[in-house]
DNA sequence: AACCCTCCTATTGACATTCTAGAGGTCACC
DNA sequence: GGTGACCTCTAGAATGTCAATAGGAGGGTT
C-alpha cells in the first residue's frame, strides 16, 4: 500500500470553526462543504460524513446555523445550512480563539 | 470578577506535541512542565494534571519518553521524563503534522 | 416500460481517544 | 502544623473515526 502522507486527522474542536467559516460565504449542503474543505485545503483536510453531519446538527441545535431542505444543483434532495446572526458572532469568537491558541503553540514550538 | 479571556482549552492531540517539544530541552517532571507551558505561552495555555499525567503515561507506553524517580530541585520525590530517540522522531512527525494542519486551516480561514 | 448502474446526499451506530473537573495523598521545609 | 511542590485517580463529556445503510435522479439498455 502506497504511503499517503497527505491526510491529517482533524483536531477536535476545529470542525465547527471550519464549517462556520465556509457557511459565511453562503448556504451550502453537506456534500458541498466536504468538497470545499478538500479544495481549499488542497487535499490536506478531509472530513468524514460521520463527523460532519453530527457537527451540523450541533451547530443547528445551538442556533448558529439554520437548515432547510431544497433540491440541490443536481436536483437531488439536500439539506442546506446557513449562518445565523449568532453563528456569525460564534465564528468570530472561534476564529479569535484559534488564533490565540495557534500563536501560543507557535511560541512553544519555537522556544529554544 | 475580572475578564479573563486568557485561558484556552487545549485542542485534543496537541498536548503530546507540547510535551515532546518541551522535553527536547532536557528532562523535566510534571510540575516543571506545567510551569514551562504557562510561562512560554504567556499564560494562554494551561494544562490540567488530569490531562498531563495521563499524557505522560501514554508517551511512556509508546516508548517516546523514559521516566525515572529522582529528587526534585526542592528535594521532593518527582518523576522525571526524558525524550527517547523514538520520541525525537515522533516530535518531528507531530510538528510537521501540526504545521500542515495549521497551514491548511489558515487557507480556509482566509478564503474569500 | 422495466431494468440496472452510478453518482449525489444524508443518516446512523459502535467505538476510541483525549480532554475537563476536582478530590485527595505525601513529604519537605519554615 | 501550615504551605507549597508533586503525583494519582475517578467520573464524565465532547468530539472524532470507521463503516454500513438508504434512497432518489439521471441515463443507458433491453
Short mmCIF file of C-alpha atoms (C1' of nucleotides) in Angstrom, two decimals:
data_model
loop_
_atom_site.label_atom_id
_atom_site.label_comp_id
_atom_site.label_asym_id
_atom_site.label_seq_id
_atom_site.Cartn_x
_atom_site.Cartn_y
_atom_site.Cartn_z
CA UNK A 1 0.00 0.00 0.00
CA UNK A 2 1.28 3.41 -1.01
CA UNK A 3 2.26 5.98 1.52
CA UNK A 4 -0.37 8.62 1.79
CA UNK A 5 1.15 11.27 3.97
CA UNK A 6 -1.45 13.70 2.78
CA UNK A 7 -4.44 13.23 5.04
CA UNK A 8 -4.47 14.56 8.53
CA UNK A 9 -6.94 13.88 11.25
CA UNK A 10 -8.86 16.93 12.23
CA UNK A 11 -8.04 18.37 15.56
CA UNK A 12 -11.04 18.20 17.77
CA UNK A 13 -12.84 21.46 18.01
CA UNK A 14 -11.77 22.84 14.69
CA UNK A 15 -14.53 21.37 12.59
CA UNK A 16 -17.10 23.81 13.87
CA UNK A 17 -14.84 26.68 13.01
CA UNK A 18 -14.29 25.36 9.52
CA UNK A 19 -17.95 24.87 8.87
CA UNK A 20 -18.93 28.25 10.21
CA UNK A 21 -16.32 29.91 8.10
CA UNK A 22 -17.41 28.17 4.93
CA UNK A 23 -21.04 28.99 5.54
CA UNK A 24 -20.04 32.59 5.89
CA UNK A 25 -19.77 32.54 2.12
CA UNK A 26 -23.38 31.45 1.68
CA UNK A 27 -25.66 28.49 2.28
CA UNK A 28 -24.35 25.05 1.41
CA UNK A 29 -25.24 21.43 1.88
CA UNK A 30 -23.08 18.79 3.50
CA UNK A 31 -21.66 17.44 0.34
CA UNK A 32 -20.63 20.86 -0.90
CA UNK A 33 -18.93 21.51 2.39
CA UNK A 34 -16.78 18.41 2.10
CA UNK A 35 -15.82 19.42 -1.40
CA UNK A 36 -14.92 22.94 -0.37
CA UNK A 37 -12.85 21.75 2.53
CA UNK A 38 -10.83 19.46 0.34
CA UNK A 39 -10.44 22.00 -2.38
CA UNK A 40 -9.47 24.98 -0.27
CA UNK A 41 -7.08 23.00 1.90
CA UNK A 42 -5.62 21.44 -1.21
CA UNK A 43 -6.45 17.95 -0.14
CA UNK A 44 -4.88 18.17 3.27
CA UNK A 45 -8.12 18.28 5.16
CA UNK A 46 -10.80 15.73 4.68
CA UNK A 47 -13.98 15.41 6.65
CA UNK A 48 -15.88 12.23 7.30
CA UNK A 49 -19.58 12.35 6.90
CA UNK A 50 -19.65 10.75 10.29
CA UNK A 51 -18.13 13.89 11.71
CA UNK A 52 -19.70 16.48 9.50
CA UNK A 53 -23.35 15.73 9.91
CA UNK A 54 -23.24 15.49 13.68
CA UNK A 55 -21.37 18.77 13.66
CA UNK A 56 -24.02 20.39 11.54
CA UNK A 57 -26.73 19.22 13.92
CA UNK A 58 -24.76 20.55 16.83
CA UNK A 59 -24.45 23.93 15.20
CA UNK A 60 -28.12 23.91 14.37
CA UNK A 61 -29.08 22.92 17.91
CA UNK A 62 -27.05 25.81 19.24
CA UNK A 63 -28.68 28.23 16.90
CA UNK A 64 -25.60 29.04 14.89
CA UNK A 65 -26.90 27.70 11.64
CA UNK A 66 -30.38 27.25 10.23
CA UNK A 67 -31.27 24.46 7.84
CA UNK A 68 -33.87 23.68 5.25
CA UNK A 69 -34.46 21.10 2.59
CA UNK A 70 -34.18 22.11 -1.01
CA UNK A 71 -33.21 20.48 -4.27
CA UNK A 72 -29.51 20.55 -4.93
CA UNK A 73 -27.85 21.75 -8.08
CA UNK A 74 -28.24 18.23 -9.40
CA UNK A 75 -31.83 18.08 -8.42
CA UNK A 76 -31.34 15.75 -5.53
CA UNK A 77 -32.81 16.35 -2.14
CA UNK A 78 -30.33 18.16 0.02
CA UNK A 79 -30.29 19.94 3.31
CA UNK A 80 -28.94 23.45 3.07
CA UNK A 81 -27.33 25.17 6.01
CA UNK A 82 -26.76 28.85 6.50
CA UNK A 83 -25.27 31.05 9.17
CA UNK A 84 -27.48 32.87 11.62
CA UNK A 85 -26.53 36.14 13.24
CA UNK A 86 -25.48 34.23 16.34
CA UNK A 87 -23.43 31.99 14.09
CA UNK A 88 -21.54 34.95 12.76
CA UNK A 89 -20.63 36.01 16.26
CA UNK A 90 -19.62 32.50 17.11
CA UNK A 91 -17.44 32.35 14.04
CA UNK A 92 -15.55 35.42 15.16
CA UNK A 93 -15.16 34.03 18.66
CA UNK A 94 -13.83 30.73 17.43
CA UNK A 95 -11.57 32.35 14.98
CA UNK A 96 -10.06 34.52 17.69
CA UNK A 97 -9.68 31.51 19.91
CA UNK A 98 -7.92 29.59 17.20
CA UNK A 99 -5.56 32.44 16.57
CA UNK A 100 -4.66 32.77 20.20
CA UNK A 101 -4.13 29.08 20.50
CA UNK A 102 -2.03 28.64 17.43
CA UNK A 103 0.05 31.63 18.32
CA UNK A 104 0.70 30.23 21.79
CA UNK A 105 1.61 26.87 20.38
CA UNK A 106 3.91 28.61 17.95
CA UNK A 107 5.70 30.19 20.87
CA UNK A 108 6.25 26.82 22.41
CA UNK A 109 7.43 25.22 19.23
CA UNK A 110 9.96 27.88 18.58
CA UNK A 111 11.21 28.13 22.13
CA UNK A 112 14.87 27.38 22.02
CA UNK B 1 -14.79 39.32 38.55
CA UNK B 2 -12.26 40.47 36.03
CA UNK B 3 -12.49 39.31 32.48
CA UNK B 4 -10.08 36.51 31.94
CA UNK B 5 -10.14 35.84 28.25
CA UNK B 6 -6.74 34.31 28.70
CA UNK B 7 -7.27 30.59 29.16
CA UNK B 8 -7.99 28.38 26.24
CA UNK B 9 -8.88 24.76 26.19
CA UNK B 10 -6.24 22.66 24.62
CA UNK B 11 -7.07 21.22 21.28
CA UNK B 12 -7.07 17.49 21.55
CA UNK B 13 -3.97 15.97 20.18
CA UNK B 14 -1.70 18.90 20.78
CA UNK B 15 -0.66 18.06 24.30
CA UNK B 16 1.66 15.31 23.20
CA UNK B 17 3.37 17.66 20.82
CA UNK B 18 3.82 20.26 23.52
CA UNK B 19 5.26 17.80 25.98
CA UNK B 20 7.61 16.25 23.47
CA UNK B 21 8.85 19.65 22.45
CA UNK B 22 9.49 20.76 26.00
CA UNK B 23 11.32 17.57 26.84
CA UNK B 24 13.51 18.18 23.85
CA UNK B 25 15.18 20.77 26.05
CA UNK B 26 16.04 18.23 28.72
CA UNK B 27 14.40 16.02 31.33
CA UNK B 28 11.64 17.51 33.43
CA UNK B 29 8.99 16.48 35.89
CA UNK B 30 5.28 17.09 35.60
CA UNK B 31 5.27 20.18 37.69
CA UNK B 32 8.04 21.79 35.73
CA UNK B 33 6.22 21.05 32.52
CA UNK B 34 3.10 22.85 33.66
CA UNK B 35 5.19 25.83 34.66
CA UNK B 36 7.01 25.93 31.37
CA UNK B 37 3.83 25.69 29.39
CA UNK B 38 2.30 28.62 31.19
CA UNK B 39 5.43 30.68 31.04
CA UNK B 40 6.29 30.16 27.41
CA UNK B 41 2.74 30.61 26.21
CA UNK B 42 2.43 33.69 28.39
CA UNK B 43 -0.43 32.29 30.36
CA UNK B 44 -2.55 31.37 27.38
CA UNK B 45 -2.05 27.66 27.72
CA UNK B 46 -2.68 25.83 30.92
CA UNK B 47 -2.59 22.12 31.45
CA UNK B 48 -4.54 20.15 34.00
CA UNK B 49 -2.75 17.50 35.92
CA UNK B 50 -5.62 15.32 34.89
CA UNK B 51 -4.50 15.70 31.31
CA UNK B 52 -0.80 15.89 31.76
CA UNK B 53 -0.08 12.76 33.72
CA UNK B 54 -2.16 10.51 31.54
CA UNK B 55 -0.39 12.03 28.58
CA UNK B 56 2.99 11.31 30.09
CA UNK B 57 2.00 7.70 30.67
CA UNK B 58 0.83 7.44 27.13
CA UNK B 59 4.10 8.75 25.82
CA UNK B 60 5.98 6.41 28.06
CA UNK B 61 3.90 3.43 27.00
CA UNK B 62 4.66 4.22 23.40
CA UNK B 63 8.33 4.45 24.04
CA UNK B 64 8.67 8.13 23.28
CA UNK B 65 9.74 9.13 26.72
CA UNK B 66 11.52 7.31 29.52
CA UNK B 67 10.88 8.07 33.15
CA UNK B 68 12.62 7.64 36.45
CA UNK B 69 12.16 8.79 40.00
CA UNK B 70 14.63 11.26 41.37
CA UNK B 71 14.59 14.01 43.95
CA UNK B 72 13.45 17.32 42.58
CA UNK B 73 15.21 20.62 42.97
CA UNK B 74 13.27 21.03 46.18
CA UNK B 75 14.15 17.63 47.38
CA UNK B 76 10.75 16.14 46.84
CA UNK B 77 10.19 12.90 45.10
CA UNK B 78 9.49 13.56 41.48
CA UNK B 79 9.22 11.59 38.31
CA UNK B 80 11.47 12.85 35.58
CA UNK B 81 10.70 12.31 31.96
CA UNK B 82 13.07 12.49 29.05
CA UNK B 83 12.87 12.02 25.33
CA UNK B 84 14.00 8.80 23.76
CA UNK B 85 15.34 8.56 20.25
CA UNK B 86 11.92 7.40 19.09
CA UNK B 87 10.46 10.37 20.90
CA UNK B 88 12.61 12.72 18.92
CA UNK B 89 11.35 11.26 15.69
CA UNK B 90 7.83 11.45 16.93
CA UNK B 91 8.32 15.07 17.84
CA UNK B 92 9.37 15.88 14.32
CA UNK B 93 6.45 13.96 12.90
CA UNK B 94 3.95 15.71 15.10
CA UNK B 95 5.45 19.06 14.47
CA UNK B 96 5.22 18.55 10.73
CA UNK B 97 1.67 17.39 11.12
CA UNK B 98 0.78 20.44 13.12
CA UNK B 99 2.29 22.69 10.56
CA UNK B 100 0.45 21.10 7.72
CA UNK B 101 -2.76 21.27 9.62
CA UNK B 102 -2.49 24.83 10.75
CA UNK B 103 -1.46 25.95 7.32
CA UNK B 104 -4.45 24.23 5.80
CA UNK B 105 -6.77 25.77 8.33
CA UNK B 106 -5.20 29.11 7.59
CA UNK B 107 -6.09 28.67 3.95
CA UNK B 108 -9.68 28.06 4.86
CA UNK B 109 -9.87 30.96 7.24
CA UNK B 110 -8.55 33.38 4.73
CA UNK B 111 -10.56 32.08 1.81
CA UNK B 112 -12.54 34.98 0.49
"C1'" DA C 1 -41.76 0.28 -19.88
"C1'" DA C 2 -38.88 -2.09 -16.96
"C1'" DC C 3 -34.35 -2.62 -15.57
"C1'" DC C 4 -29.83 -1.54 -13.71
"C1'" DC C 5 -25.92 1.32 -12.59
"C1'" DT C 6 -23.78 5.19 -10.84
"C1'" DC C 7 -23.50 9.41 -8.57
"C1'" DC C 8 -25.17 12.53 -5.11
"C1'" DT C 9 -26.69 13.26 -0.44
"C1'" DA C 10 -27.97 12.04 4.24
"C1'" DT C 11 -28.22 9.04 8.44
"C1'" DT C 12 -26.69 6.06 11.95
"C1'" DG C 13 -24.19 3.23 15.35
"C1'" DA C 14 -20.32 1.06 17.57
"C1'" DC C 15 -16.08 2.53 19.26
"C1'" DA C 16 -11.72 5.11 20.71
"C1'" DT C 17 -9.23 8.93 22.31
"C1'" DT C 18 -8.29 12.65 24.85
"C1'" DC C 19 -9.74 16.39 27.45
"C1'" DT C 20 -12.09 18.68 31.93
"C1'" DA C 21 -13.06 18.93 36.69
"C1'" DG C 22 -11.97 18.21 41.00
"C1'" DA C 23 -10.76 15.48 45.10
"C1'" DG C 24 -7.15 13.52 47.69
"C1'" DG C 25 -2.42 11.92 49.21
"C1'" DT C 26 2.53 12.53 50.61
"C1'" DC C 27 6.61 14.60 52.06
"C1'" DA C 28 9.96 18.57 52.86
"C1'" DC C 29 10.71 22.81 54.76
"C1'" DC C 30 9.76 27.03 57.58
"C1'" DG D 1 1.43 22.38 61.59
"C1'" DG D 2 0.77 25.02 57.56
"C1'" DT D 3 2.21 25.67 52.89
"C1'" DG D 4 3.93 24.51 48.68
"C1'" DA D 5 5.69 21.00 45.44
"C1'" DC D 6 4.39 16.96 43.32
"C1'" DC D 7 1.65 12.84 41.98
"C1'" DT D 8 -2.68 9.94 41.41
"C1'" DC D 9 -7.28 8.80 40.47
"C1'" DT D 10 -12.14 8.73 39.07
"C1'" DA D 11 -16.09 10.17 36.53
"C1'" DG D 12 -17.79 12.27 32.72
"C1'" DA D 13 -18.26 14.91 28.39
"C1'" DA D 14 -17.09 16.08 23.84
"C1'" DT D 15 -15.84 15.05 19.51
"C1'" DG D 16 -13.66 12.37 16.36
"C1'" DT D 17 -13.11 7.53 13.30
"C1'" DC D 18 -14.85 3.87 10.56
"C1'" DA D 19 -18.05 1.57 8.21
"C1'" DA D 20 -22.53 0.34 6.90
"C1'" DT D 21 -27.11 1.68 5.10
"C1'" DA D 22 -30.61 4.25 2.48
"C1'" DG D 23 -32.78 6.26 -1.38
"C1'" DG D 24 -33.77 9.18 -5.27
"C1'" DA D 25 -32.25 11.08 -10.07
"C1'" DG D 26 -30.38 10.59 -14.45
"C1'" DG D 27 -29.07 7.89 -18.14
"C1'" DG D 28 -28.39 3.83 -20.73
"C1'" DT D 29 -30.08 -0.75 -22.21
"C1'" DT D 30 -33.15 -4.11 -23.40
#
